[in-house]
Short mmCIF file of C-alpha atoms and ligand atoms in Angstrom, two decimals:
data_model
loop_
_atom_site.label_atom_id
_atom_site.label_comp_id
_atom_site.label_asym_id
_atom_site.label_seq_id
_atom_site.Cartn_x
_atom_site.Cartn_y
_atom_site.Cartn_z
CA UNK A 1 -3.97 -2.91 84.06
CA UNK A 2 -4.09 0.66 85.45
CA UNK A 3 -1.53 2.79 84.05
CA UNK A 4 -0.23 5.69 85.53
CA UNK A 5 -1.34 9.14 83.84
CA UNK A 6 1.02 11.43 82.39
CA UNK A 7 1.17 14.60 84.18
CA UNK A 8 1.31 17.49 81.79
CA UNK A 9 2.97 20.46 84.07
CA UNK A 10 3.30 24.35 83.48
CA UNK A 11 6.55 25.08 84.51
CA UNK A 12 5.74 28.87 84.83
CA UNK A 13 7.75 31.78 82.78
CA UNK A 14 11.17 31.12 84.03
CA UNK A 15 11.91 32.11 87.82
CA UNK A 16 11.53 28.61 89.33
CA UNK A 17 9.75 29.82 92.16
CA UNK A 18 6.60 30.67 89.82
CA UNK A 19 6.10 26.93 89.33
CA UNK A 20 2.84 25.79 91.34
CA UNK A 21 3.42 23.59 94.65
CA UNK A 22 1.22 20.85 92.85
CA UNK A 23 3.55 20.91 89.76
CA UNK A 24 7.24 20.89 91.84
CA UNK A 25 5.41 17.84 94.12
CA UNK A 26 4.74 16.16 90.55
CA UNK A 27 8.44 17.08 89.51
CA UNK A 28 9.86 15.50 92.76
CA UNK A 29 7.79 12.33 92.49
CA UNK A 30 8.84 11.75 88.66
CA UNK A 31 10.64 9.14 87.24
CA UNK A 32 10.50 10.19 83.81
CA UNK A 33 10.57 14.21 83.07
CA UNK A 34 10.47 15.02 79.46
CA UNK A 35 10.82 19.25 79.40
CA UNK A 36 10.56 21.69 76.69
CA UNK A 37 14.41 22.73 76.83
CA UNK A 38 13.74 25.75 74.46
CA UNK A 39 12.12 27.79 77.44
CA UNK A 40 11.88 25.86 80.52
CA UNK A 41 14.19 26.72 83.41
CA UNK A 42 16.83 24.11 83.71
CA UNK A 43 17.24 25.05 87.62
CA UNK A 44 14.14 23.06 87.61
CA UNK A 45 15.39 20.02 87.02
CA UNK A 46 17.79 20.16 90.16
CA UNK A 47 14.16 19.28 92.38
CA UNK A 48 14.53 15.59 90.52
CA UNK A 49 14.86 12.59 92.37
CA UNK A 50 18.95 11.52 91.60
CA UNK A 51 17.69 8.61 90.04
CA UNK A 52 15.04 10.49 87.61
CA UNK A 53 15.82 10.67 83.91
CA UNK A 54 15.49 14.21 82.31
CA UNK A 55 14.74 14.52 78.44
CA UNK A 56 15.06 17.51 76.29
CA UNK A 57 12.20 17.37 73.92
CA UNK A 58 13.46 20.20 71.77
CA UNK A 59 15.33 17.72 69.32
CA UNK A 60 12.34 15.08 69.31
CA UNK A 61 9.64 14.83 67.27
CA UNK A 62 5.75 14.36 68.17
CA UNK A 63 6.32 10.47 67.93
CA UNK A 64 9.36 9.97 69.62
CA UNK A 65 8.08 11.95 72.83
CA UNK A 66 5.10 10.39 73.06
CA UNK A 67 6.49 6.80 72.32
CA UNK A 68 9.33 7.84 74.89
CA UNK A 69 6.46 8.72 77.66
CA UNK A 70 4.44 5.46 76.88
CA UNK A 71 7.10 3.45 77.54
CA UNK A 72 8.15 4.64 80.82
CA UNK A 73 4.35 4.27 81.53
CA UNK A 74 3.97 0.64 80.67
CA UNK A 75 6.98 0.22 83.00
CA UNK A 76 4.85 1.92 85.92
CA UNK A 77 7.02 4.74 85.91
CA UNK A 78 5.75 8.44 86.85
CA UNK A 79 5.96 10.59 84.00
CA UNK A 80 5.93 14.37 84.01
CA UNK A 81 5.61 16.30 80.86
CA UNK A 82 7.09 19.56 81.53
CA UNK A 83 5.97 22.69 79.53
CA UNK A 84 6.89 26.56 79.46
CA UNK A 85 4.40 28.86 81.18
CA UNK A 86 0.47 27.43 81.00
CA UNK A 87 0.42 23.94 78.91
CA UNK A 88 -2.50 25.06 77.52
CA UNK A 89 -1.33 28.28 75.59
CA UNK A 90 0.89 27.51 72.59
CA UNK A 91 1.97 24.42 74.38
CA UNK A 92 1.27 21.61 71.39
CA UNK A 93 -0.46 19.58 74.35
CA UNK A 94 -3.32 18.43 72.36
CA UNK A 95 -1.75 16.40 69.91
CA UNK A 96 0.12 14.62 72.77
CA UNK A 97 -3.02 13.87 75.22
CA UNK A 98 -4.58 12.14 72.11
CA UNK A 99 -1.63 9.93 70.70
CA UNK A 100 -1.29 9.24 74.54
CA UNK A 101 -5.36 8.37 74.80
CA UNK A 102 -4.66 6.36 72.03
CA UNK A 103 -2.85 4.27 73.41
CA UNK A 104 -5.18 4.10 76.73
CA UNK A 105 -2.69 6.28 78.68
CA UNK A 106 -4.52 8.90 80.85
CA UNK A 107 -3.38 12.68 81.29
CA UNK A 108 -3.88 15.20 83.68
CA UNK A 109 -2.90 19.03 82.98
CA UNK A 110 -1.21 20.60 86.09
CA UNK A 111 -1.63 24.54 84.95
CA UNK A 112 1.37 27.18 85.17
CA UNK A 113 1.63 31.16 85.38
CA UNK A 114 1.64 32.18 81.34
CA UNK A 115 4.20 34.29 80.02
CA UNK A 116 1.41 37.20 80.07
CA UNK A 117 1.14 37.54 83.55
CA UNK A 118 4.38 37.32 84.38
CA UNK A 119 5.18 40.00 81.68
CA UNK A 120 2.32 42.21 83.57
CA UNK A 121 3.89 41.27 86.78
CA UNK A 122 7.17 42.76 85.49
CA UNK A 123 5.58 45.88 84.55
CA UNK A 124 3.73 46.06 87.86
CA UNK A 125 0.50 46.49 85.67
CA UNK A 126 -2.90 45.93 85.78
CA UNK A 127 -4.61 44.20 82.37
CA UNK A 128 -8.11 44.91 83.11
CA UNK A 129 -8.74 48.62 84.16
CA UNK A 130 -12.31 49.22 84.38
CA UNK A 131 -13.55 52.20 82.01
CA UNK A 132 -10.36 51.13 80.08
CA UNK A 133 -10.18 47.91 79.08
CA UNK A 134 -11.83 44.79 80.56
CA UNK A 135 -10.74 42.25 77.92
CA UNK A 136 -7.43 40.59 77.51
CA UNK A 137 -6.65 38.92 74.32
CA UNK A 138 -3.88 36.36 73.89
CA UNK A 139 -3.04 35.90 70.78
CA UNK A 140 -0.18 35.91 67.67
CA UNK A 141 0.86 36.86 64.33
CA UNK A 142 0.86 34.23 61.71
CA UNK A 143 4.26 32.56 61.36
CA UNK A 144 4.72 29.38 60.18
CA UNK A 145 1.48 28.30 62.37
CA UNK A 146 -1.52 29.44 60.50
CA UNK A 147 -4.18 31.80 62.19
CA UNK A 148 -7.59 31.38 61.60
CA UNK A 149 -8.97 34.18 59.14
CA UNK A 150 -11.42 36.12 61.54
CA UNK A 151 -8.21 36.09 63.87
CA UNK A 152 -6.21 38.14 61.84
CA UNK A 153 -4.47 41.12 64.03
CA UNK A 154 -6.28 43.57 62.05
CA UNK A 155 -9.72 42.33 63.24
CA UNK A 156 -8.28 41.39 66.72
CA UNK A 157 -7.13 45.16 66.92
CA UNK A 158 -10.49 46.62 65.98
CA UNK A 159 -11.63 45.61 69.67
CA UNK A 160 -9.23 48.14 71.25
CA UNK A 161 -9.02 45.89 74.32
CA UNK A 162 -5.89 44.80 76.10
CA UNK A 163 -3.66 42.47 73.97
CA UNK A 164 -1.06 40.13 74.96
CA UNK A 165 0.89 38.88 71.72
CA UNK A 166 3.06 35.93 71.87
CA UNK A 167 5.43 34.44 69.30
CA UNK A 168 5.48 37.74 66.89
CA UNK A 169 8.43 40.21 68.34
CA UNK A 170 10.39 39.13 65.51
CA UNK A 171 7.75 40.46 63.09
CA UNK A 172 7.52 43.71 64.67
CA UNK A 173 7.13 46.01 61.54
CA UNK A 174 4.27 43.85 60.50
CA UNK A 175 2.66 43.76 64.07
CA UNK A 176 2.78 47.24 64.40
CA UNK A 177 1.12 47.83 60.79
CA UNK A 178 -1.45 45.32 61.08
CA UNK A 179 -2.61 46.71 64.62
CA UNK A 180 -2.97 50.14 63.26
CA UNK A 181 -4.76 48.58 60.05
CA UNK A 182 -7.67 47.97 62.79
CA UNK A 183 -8.39 51.66 62.99
CA UNK A 184 -8.47 51.85 66.61
CA UNK A 185 -4.99 51.73 68.21
CA UNK A 186 -3.28 55.06 67.21
CA UNK A 187 0.68 55.55 66.80
CA UNK A 188 0.03 56.90 70.69
CA UNK A 189 -1.15 53.63 71.73
CA UNK A 190 1.25 52.27 74.52
CA UNK A 191 3.09 49.15 73.91
CA UNK A 192 5.48 46.94 76.11
CA UNK A 193 7.29 44.30 75.29
CA UNK A 194 9.00 42.20 77.95
CA UNK A 195 11.34 39.83 77.04
CA UNK A 196 12.60 36.78 79.39
CA UNK A 197 9.99 37.70 82.03
CA UNK A 198 11.01 36.69 85.56
CA UNK A 199 13.91 35.78 84.46
CA UNK A 200 17.41 37.19 85.88
CA UNK A 201 18.03 38.82 82.39
CA UNK A 202 14.67 40.12 81.89
CA UNK A 203 14.14 43.18 79.72
CA UNK A 204 11.09 45.73 79.28
CA UNK A 205 11.02 48.12 76.44
CA UNK A 206 8.35 50.44 76.60
CA UNK A 207 6.88 52.97 73.95
CA UNK A 208 4.04 53.47 71.47
CA UNK A 209 2.98 51.77 68.29
CA UNK A 210 4.73 54.57 66.49
CA UNK A 211 7.85 53.93 67.65
CA UNK A 212 8.31 50.24 69.45
CA UNK A 213 9.34 48.36 66.25
CA UNK A 214 12.45 50.88 66.45
CA UNK A 215 13.21 50.43 70.02
CA UNK A 216 12.91 46.73 70.00
CA UNK A 217 15.07 46.46 67.18
CA UNK A 218 17.94 48.67 69.18
CA UNK A 219 17.22 46.50 71.86
CA UNK A 220 18.51 43.32 69.75
CA UNK A 221 14.92 41.64 70.81
CA UNK A 222 14.01 39.03 68.51
CA UNK A 223 12.77 36.24 70.42
CA UNK A 224 10.95 34.98 73.58
CA UNK A 225 8.86 38.50 74.63
CA UNK A 226 5.47 39.04 75.11
CA UNK A 227 3.68 42.34 73.26
CA UNK A 228 1.34 44.20 75.29
CA UNK A 229 -0.63 46.67 73.52
CA UNK A 230 -3.41 48.84 74.90
CA UNK A 231 -4.56 51.93 77.27
CA UNK A 232 -4.47 50.39 80.21
CA UNK A 233 -0.49 51.25 79.88
CA UNK A 234 -1.01 54.76 80.18
CA UNK A 235 -2.37 54.43 83.51
CA UNK A 236 0.88 54.29 85.24
CA UNK A 237 2.13 57.39 83.44
CA UNK A 238 -1.18 59.75 83.31
CA UNK A 239 -3.52 58.27 85.96
CA UNK A 240 -5.72 56.90 83.28
CA UNK A 241 -8.93 54.87 84.53
CA UNK A 242 -11.50 54.93 87.09
CA UNK A 243 -10.85 53.32 90.67
CA UNK A 244 -12.58 50.16 90.76
CA UNK A 245 -15.64 49.60 92.24
CA UNK A 246 -14.56 46.53 93.94
CA UNK A 247 -12.70 48.69 96.89
CA UNK A 248 -15.18 51.43 96.45
CA UNK A 249 -16.35 52.57 100.11
CA UNK A 250 -19.74 52.93 98.37
CA UNK A 251 -19.90 49.81 97.08
CA UNK A 252 -21.96 47.28 98.62
CA UNK A 253 -20.99 43.52 97.50
CA UNK A 254 -20.77 40.34 99.21
CA UNK A 255 -18.04 40.44 101.71
CA UNK A 256 -18.40 44.04 102.98
CA UNK A 257 -22.17 45.14 103.76
N1 SAH B 301 3.22 27.59 76.95
C1 SAH B 301 3.89 28.94 77.17
C2 SAH B 301 3.98 29.58 75.87
C3 SAH B 301 5.05 29.13 75.14
S1 SAH B 301 4.77 30.03 73.43
C4 SAH B 301 3.47 29.98 78.14
O1 SAH B 301 2.25 29.95 78.71
O2 SAH B 301 3.88 30.99 78.47
C5 SAH B 301 6.68 30.96 73.45
C6 SAH B 301 5.91 32.38 73.48
O3 SAH B 301 5.91 32.39 74.85
C7 SAH B 301 7.92 33.20 73.33
O4 SAH B 301 7.69 33.45 71.73
C8 SAH B 301 7.02 34.19 73.97
O5 SAH B 301 6.35 35.19 73.10
C9 SAH B 301 6.12 33.56 75.21
N2 SAH B 301 7.03 33.46 76.24
C10 SAH B 301 7.29 32.46 76.84
N3 SAH B 301 8.30 32.50 77.95
C11 SAH B 301 8.39 34.03 78.14
C12 SAH B 301 9.01 34.61 79.43
N4 SAH B 301 9.54 34.39 80.26
N5 SAH B 301 8.82 36.16 79.13
C13 SAH B 301 8.22 36.71 77.68
N6 SAH B 301 7.57 35.74 76.72
C14 SAH B 301 7.73 34.30 77.10
#
């Protein structure tokens, strides 16, 4: 028997226009959509066929999510599992993929725009500037989900790269203390916090490691935000950073002789 695959689709960060064409096509064809109601923009559900069923996964346990999707697949229905941002970043998709595989059900992942990139776009900010930082780290502070020892914020901070922290804005004091403990970022290192990037109520708070915790508290932001840390953020204000070689007249590359 050839069962249809479950499609894991990245919904993007919020703005319904930030889903991929492929993801939208999958949504429009689906008979069942299991969506992460806590973060996915419900406006996307308007794209479903009238007879399609939409199930919010927020109150469900893994087993319930999997059995709901598996039951539909066995009936020959097309199933979309709609995750916020990109499914591969803090999406807990592996356990779903594995559980479906154990039932003989295949899966496919359609990527999405992750929150860090929506936050950078909201700021009009490049995350990789020549001579400033050529490395972007996506990480988080330990919460209820443990983080491996070698990836504690102090350790990651010691690189001094551009850092995008998810799931951490509710612990700003600890985040700041641990980042400073890395010994490379300083109290003057710029920080931007973007909450609800690409949503109508998006907010951008900018400051330094020295004052960002206070600013974020004053703004009342405690969830759904990305923290971006690093010298690249200074470029917009002070013109830090070399021009890239890519568009340099004297730099010969494959597309420009
Ligand atoms: N898979 C998602 C991340 C899910 S974890 C992605 O790729 O974006 C949830 C965390 O993502 C939140 O705590 C927050 O840090 C971040 N997040 C999700 N949507 C966001 C948005 N629109 N603006 C800012 N941060 C967001």
